[in-house]
Amino acid sequence: MSKISTLFKELKRNGKKGLIPFITAGDPDPKLTVELMHALVRGGSNVIELGVPFSDPMADGPVIQRSSERALTQGVTLHQCLEMVKEFRKQDLETPVVLMGYANPVEQMGAERFATEAKAAGVDGVLVVDYPPEECIDFAARMRMAGVDPIFLLAPTSSPERIKEAAKIASGYIYYVSMRGVTGASHLNTHDVASIIPTIRQETDIPIAVGFGINDAQSAKAVSKTADAVVIGSRIIRLLEEAPPGQAVQSLEAFIREIRFALDS
């Protein structure tokens, strides 16, 4: 059983919901990324999604696009993202890390090499945004053979066929995009989320994490009533943008603690 699967079983046994924050590797400073990852864990995160910066992040809104641009300006590559995970693993062998990004960097490295190097670095899951599940049977199998969970996106527009395909090949968790549009949108409708999750559960018992539009403790708590975990990305990137000089780590940890408290209350 994978580290992510084990974690979700433990959360369920304890009656808790997962908290999955997203940060972009290298933003705001490559030297700060590992420290931010540890701050996420101290605050109560269960899984870390580490974004691989990409020049054309088509599913991401302007906030995460800016974070990718800042990281790329500082020369952050997929290889460096893996090195950051290795550094994180020197102190934390338990917290699952999921790399989240786009197909181009993976294909430039080659899927087989990527799977091997991701596992060696300590990566537990991979979510490639522009890899639709129906076209990724071989990729998913390669990841699982390497001991890395292939995670896929579903959205309000996903057809019943796509839901079935994702359910067949995904492991770790399924990431349900709570709304149409890009990351950072604010029109979250928790009733819509609650209505679609049972449809997904009919096809799989894999945990369902919900992201896009979760900006605060209130929205996280509302979504967690039906989801197994909540994913928070754009709000965290904005927090890092707005943090006073030298206060990014402390601000992030405090914010995560607030979300954790809400999920546990």
Tab-separated table of C-alpha atoms in Angstrom:
chain	number	residue	atom	x	y	z
A	1	MET	CA	0.000	0.000	0.000
A	2	SER	CA	1.343	3.440	-0.924
A	3	LYS	CA	2.201	6.110	1.617
A	4	ILE	CA	-0.710	8.237	0.399
A	5	SER	CA	-3.196	5.366	0.681
A	6	THR	CA	-1.951	4.537	4.163
A	7	LEU	CA	-2.336	8.170	5.197
A	8	PHE	CA	-5.943	8.403	4.012
A	9	LYS	CA	-6.860	5.157	5.762
A	10	GLU	CA	-5.435	6.563	8.985
A	11	LEU	CA	-7.311	9.841	8.525
A	12	LYS	CA	-10.568	7.984	7.967
A	13	ARG	CA	-9.965	5.769	10.978
A	14	ASN	CA	-9.459	8.877	13.111
A	15	GLY	CA	-12.439	10.730	11.644
A	16	LYS	CA	-10.258	13.460	10.116
A	17	LYS	CA	-10.070	15.153	6.739
A	18	GLY	CA	-6.909	15.683	4.718
A	19	LEU	CA	-5.302	19.063	4.178
A	20	ILE	CA	-3.302	19.340	0.948
A	21	PRO	CA	-1.590	22.690	0.338
A	22	PHE	CA	0.047	23.626	-2.954
A	23	ILE	CA	3.181	25.718	-3.350
A	24	THR	CA	5.236	26.325	-6.469
A	25	ALA	CA	8.799	25.057	-6.211
A	26	GLY	CA	11.182	28.002	-6.255
A	27	ASP	CA	8.640	30.675	-5.363
A	28	PRO	CA	9.282	33.163	-3.903
A	29	ASP	CA	12.899	31.961	-3.590
A	30	PRO	CA	14.349	28.521	-4.408
A	31	LYS	CA	16.342	28.643	-1.167
A	32	LEU	CA	13.081	28.951	0.770
A	33	THR	CA	11.072	26.088	-0.747
A	34	VAL	CA	12.177	23.302	1.591
A	35	GLU	CA	11.687	25.528	4.628
A	36	LEU	CA	8.170	26.322	3.413
A	37	MET	CA	7.461	22.600	3.004
A	38	HIS	CA	8.447	21.973	6.609
A	39	ALA	CA	6.263	24.904	7.716
A	40	LEU	CA	3.309	23.300	5.930
A	41	VAL	CA	3.860	20.101	7.909
A	42	ARG	CA	4.208	21.936	11.222
A	43	GLY	CA	0.933	23.706	10.502
A	44	GLY	CA	-0.912	20.417	10.087
A	45	SER	CA	-0.760	19.542	6.397
A	46	ASN	CA	-1.157	15.891	5.459
A	47	VAL	CA	0.130	15.930	1.868
A	48	ILE	CA	2.188	18.569	0.050
A	49	GLU	CA	1.560	19.332	-3.602
A	50	LEU	CA	4.754	20.807	-5.024
A	51	GLY	CA	4.203	22.622	-8.289
A	52	VAL	CA	6.749	22.206	-11.073
A	53	PRO	CA	6.996	25.665	-12.693
A	54	PHE	CA	5.989	25.779	-16.345
A	55	SER	CA	5.865	28.606	-18.866
A	56	ASP	CA	2.284	27.985	-20.024
A	57	PRO	CA	0.245	26.648	-17.062
A	58	MET	CA	-3.073	26.593	-18.886
A	59	ALA	CA	-5.206	25.391	-15.964
A	60	ASP	CA	-3.819	27.998	-13.607
A	61	GLY	CA	-5.064	31.494	-13.021
A	62	PRO	CA	-2.887	34.602	-12.829
A	63	VAL	CA	-1.776	34.030	-9.225
A	64	ILE	CA	-0.163	30.638	-9.843
A	65	GLN	CA	1.028	31.783	-13.273
A	66	ARG	CA	2.967	34.556	-11.551
A	67	SER	CA	4.506	32.053	-9.156
A	68	SER	CA	5.691	29.911	-12.080
A	69	GLU	CA	7.141	32.969	-13.794
A	70	ARG	CA	9.048	33.961	-10.666
A	71	ALA	CA	10.436	30.445	-10.262
A	72	LEU	CA	11.412	30.121	-13.932
A	73	THR	CA	13.146	33.506	-13.791
A	74	GLN	CA	15.296	32.025	-11.055
A	75	GLY	CA	16.108	28.996	-13.200
A	76	VAL	CA	14.020	26.353	-11.429
A	77	THR	CA	13.729	23.119	-13.426
A	78	LEU	CA	12.112	19.729	-12.907
A	79	HIS	CA	15.495	18.378	-11.837
A	80	GLN	CA	15.768	21.070	-9.181
A	81	CYS	CA	12.263	20.266	-7.948
A	82	LEU	CA	13.398	16.689	-7.379
A	83	GLU	CA	16.460	17.957	-5.537
A	84	MET	CA	14.176	19.999	-3.260
A	85	VAL	CA	12.195	16.880	-2.417
A	86	LYS	CA	15.444	15.052	-1.627
A	87	GLU	CA	16.446	17.861	0.713
A	88	PHE	CA	13.020	17.797	2.383
A	89	ARG	CA	13.375	14.046	2.930
A	90	LYS	CA	16.504	14.549	5.024
A	91	GLN	CA	14.225	15.656	7.856
A	92	ASP	CA	10.803	14.291	6.897
A	93	LEU	CA	10.363	10.729	5.687
A	94	GLU	CA	6.648	10.554	6.412
A	95	THR	CA	4.722	13.394	4.752
A	96	PRO	CA	3.628	12.420	1.235
A	97	VAL	CA	4.801	14.754	-1.534
A	98	VAL	CA	2.967	15.013	-4.855
A	99	LEU	CA	4.573	16.704	-7.838
A	100	MET	CA	1.994	18.684	-9.796
A	101	GLY	CA	2.752	20.100	-13.205
A	102	TYR	CA	2.461	19.754	-16.949
A	103	ALA	CA	3.452	17.178	-19.535
A	104	ASN	CA	6.257	19.049	-21.284
A	105	PRO	CA	8.928	18.819	-18.527
A	106	VAL	CA	8.048	15.161	-17.917
A	107	GLU	CA	8.297	14.285	-21.590
A	108	GLN	CA	11.563	16.153	-21.964
A	109	MET	CA	13.013	13.990	-19.210
A	110	GLY	CA	11.281	10.843	-20.474
A	111	ALA	CA	8.529	9.073	-18.543
A	112	GLU	CA	10.636	6.089	-17.496
A	113	ARG	CA	13.509	8.200	-16.215
A	114	PHE	CA	11.066	10.556	-14.550
A	115	ALA	CA	9.375	7.712	-12.695
A	116	THR	CA	12.718	6.358	-11.492
A	117	GLU	CA	14.108	9.714	-10.415
A	118	ALA	CA	10.875	10.827	-8.772
A	119	LYS	CA	10.796	7.707	-6.632
A	120	ALA	CA	14.495	8.040	-5.777
A	121	ALA	CA	13.933	11.631	-4.666
A	122	GLY	CA	11.094	10.639	-2.339
A	123	VAL	CA	8.084	11.654	-4.434
A	124	ASP	CA	4.917	9.738	-3.567
A	125	GLY	CA	2.502	10.918	-6.254
A	126	VAL	CA	2.400	12.715	-9.587
A	127	LEU	CA	-0.379	14.817	-11.080
A	128	VAL	CA	0.213	15.886	-14.678
A	129	VAL	CA	-2.536	18.404	-15.404
A	130	ASP	CA	-2.660	17.923	-19.161
A	131	TYR	CA	-2.572	14.111	-19.097
A	132	PRO	CA	-6.182	12.904	-19.531
A	133	PRO	CA	-6.719	9.510	-17.878
A	134	GLU	CA	-8.011	7.803	-21.016
A	135	GLU	CA	-4.661	8.461	-22.720
A	136	CYS	CA	-2.446	7.561	-19.766
A	137	ILE	CA	-2.843	3.867	-19.091
A	138	ASP	CA	0.844	3.179	-19.803
A	139	PHE	CA	2.026	6.242	-17.899
A	140	ALA	CA	-0.055	5.321	-14.864
A	141	ALA	CA	1.236	1.753	-14.936
A	142	ARG	CA	4.834	2.981	-15.149
A	143	MET	CA	4.310	5.266	-12.165
A	144	ARG	CA	2.767	2.510	-10.076
A	145	MET	CA	5.598	0.129	-10.955
A	146	ALA	CA	8.011	2.738	-9.624
A	147	GLY	CA	5.971	3.091	-6.439
A	148	VAL	CA	4.516	6.503	-7.313
A	149	ASP	CA	0.754	7.139	-7.276
A	150	PRO	CA	-0.663	8.532	-10.544
A	151	ILE	CA	-3.255	11.163	-9.601
A	152	PHE	CA	-5.787	12.528	-12.062
A	153	LEU	CA	-8.130	15.491	-12.275
A	154	LEU	CA	-11.884	15.367	-12.618
A	155	ALA	CA	-14.071	18.432	-13.089
A	156	PRO	CA	-17.745	19.425	-13.287
A	157	THR	CA	-17.491	18.943	-17.045
A	158	SER	CA	-16.078	15.398	-16.807
A	159	SER	CA	-18.192	12.876	-18.670
A	160	PRO	CA	-19.274	9.580	-17.064
A	161	GLU	CA	-16.738	7.867	-19.333
A	162	ARG	CA	-13.874	10.041	-18.075
A	163	ILE	CA	-14.892	9.432	-14.467
A	164	LYS	CA	-14.771	5.689	-15.137
A	165	GLU	CA	-11.358	5.955	-16.796
A	166	ALA	CA	-9.897	7.984	-13.952
A	167	ALA	CA	-11.326	5.550	-11.426
A	168	LYS	CA	-9.643	2.639	-13.219
A	169	ILE	CA	-6.100	3.961	-13.286
A	170	ALA	CA	-5.764	6.560	-10.539
A	171	SER	CA	-4.320	5.766	-7.140
A	172	GLY	CA	-3.576	7.767	-4.023
A	173	TYR	CA	-6.471	10.161	-4.507
A	174	ILE	CA	-8.555	11.792	-7.219
A	175	TYR	CA	-8.359	15.587	-7.435
A	176	TYR	CA	-11.801	16.995	-8.124
A	177	VAL	CA	-11.752	20.535	-9.544
A	178	SER	CA	-14.679	22.194	-7.825
A	179	MET	CA	-15.591	24.636	-10.590
A	180	ARG	CA	-15.224	25.493	-14.237
A	181	GLY	CA	-12.353	27.824	-15.018
A	182	VAL	CA	-8.838	28.205	-13.682
A	183	THR	CA	-7.212	28.184	-10.266
A	184	GLY	CA	-7.892	31.178	-8.076
A	185	ALA	CA	-11.525	31.604	-9.060
A	186	SER	CA	-13.822	32.576	-6.220
A	187	HIS	CA	-17.292	31.311	-7.153
A	188	LEU	CA	-17.140	28.058	-5.187
A	189	ASN	CA	-20.519	26.340	-4.873
A	190	THR	CA	-20.338	23.712	-2.140
A	191	HIS	CA	-23.759	22.334	-3.094
A	192	ASP	CA	-22.468	21.519	-6.579
A	193	VAL	CA	-19.444	19.789	-5.048
A	194	ALA	CA	-21.633	17.752	-2.718
A	195	SER	CA	-23.867	16.668	-5.594
A	196	ILE	CA	-21.084	15.298	-7.826
A	197	ILE	CA	-18.920	13.481	-5.278
A	198	PRO	CA	-21.416	10.588	-4.816
A	199	THR	CA	-21.261	9.998	-8.581
A	200	ILE	CA	-17.496	9.632	-8.398
A	201	ARG	CA	-17.759	7.376	-5.342
A	202	GLN	CA	-19.986	5.015	-7.303
A	203	GLU	CA	-16.983	4.266	-9.510
A	204	THR	CA	-14.151	4.099	-6.972
A	205	ASP	CA	-13.260	3.975	-3.304
A	206	ILE	CA	-10.150	6.112	-3.886
A	207	PRO	CA	-10.203	9.216	-1.657
A	208	ILE	CA	-11.438	12.421	-3.280
A	209	ALA	CA	-9.615	15.696	-2.695
A	210	VAL	CA	-11.367	18.902	-3.763
A	211	GLY	CA	-9.567	22.048	-4.847
A	212	PHE	CA	-10.049	25.376	-6.735
A	213	GLY	CA	-11.870	28.157	-4.915
A	214	ILE	CA	-11.026	27.137	-1.342
A	215	ASN	CA	-9.687	30.338	0.156
A	216	ASP	CA	-10.275	30.241	3.894
A	217	ALA	CA	-11.226	28.150	6.894
A	218	GLN	CA	-14.956	28.485	6.217
A	219	SER	CA	-14.826	27.206	2.637
A	220	ALA	CA	-12.391	24.432	3.615
A	221	LYS	CA	-14.724	23.244	6.366
A	222	ALA	CA	-17.756	23.340	4.071
A	223	VAL	CA	-16.063	21.287	1.339
A	224	SER	CA	-14.663	18.784	3.842
A	225	LYS	CA	-18.179	17.703	4.783
A	226	THR	CA	-18.328	15.617	1.605
A	227	ALA	CA	-14.697	15.399	0.413
A	228	ASP	CA	-11.901	13.348	1.955
A	229	ALA	CA	-9.444	16.243	1.657
A	230	VAL	CA	-9.232	19.872	0.611
A	231	VAL	CA	-6.565	21.384	-1.636
A	232	ILE	CA	-5.532	25.023	-1.235
A	233	GLY	CA	-3.235	26.662	-3.774
A	234	SER	CA	-3.866	30.174	-5.054
A	235	ARG	CA	-4.678	31.540	-1.603
A	236	ILE	CA	-1.318	30.286	-0.342
A	237	ILE	CA	0.553	31.812	-3.277
A	238	ARG	CA	-1.136	35.160	-2.587
A	239	LEU	CA	-0.184	34.883	1.062
A	240	LEU	CA	3.468	34.359	0.104
A	241	GLU	CA	3.289	37.317	-2.286
A	242	GLU	CA	1.885	39.586	0.414
A	243	ALA	CA	3.980	38.416	3.377
A	244	PRO	CA	6.298	41.082	4.823
A	245	PRO	CA	10.010	40.534	4.129
A	246	GLY	CA	11.296	37.624	6.181
A	247	GLN	CA	7.802	36.597	7.325
A	248	ALA	CA	6.751	34.135	4.588
A	249	VAL	CA	7.444	30.976	6.585
A	250	GLN	CA	5.696	32.192	9.739
A	251	SER	CA	2.712	33.565	7.802
A	252	LEU	CA	2.277	30.294	5.930
A	253	GLU	CA	2.460	28.138	9.055
A	254	ALA	CA	-0.088	30.331	10.842
A	255	PHE	CA	-2.504	30.159	7.900
A	256	ILE	CA	-2.254	26.368	7.669
A	257	ARG	CA	-2.858	26.041	11.413
A	258	GLU	CA	-6.060	28.041	10.977
A	259	ILE	CA	-7.290	25.727	8.215
A	260	ARG	CA	-6.302	22.631	10.221
A	261	PHE	CA	-8.210	23.874	13.243
A	262	ALA	CA	-11.322	24.453	11.133
A	263	LEU	CA	-11.141	20.988	9.580
A	264	ASP	CA	-10.773	19.351	13.002
A	265	SER	CA	-13.474	21.362	14.761
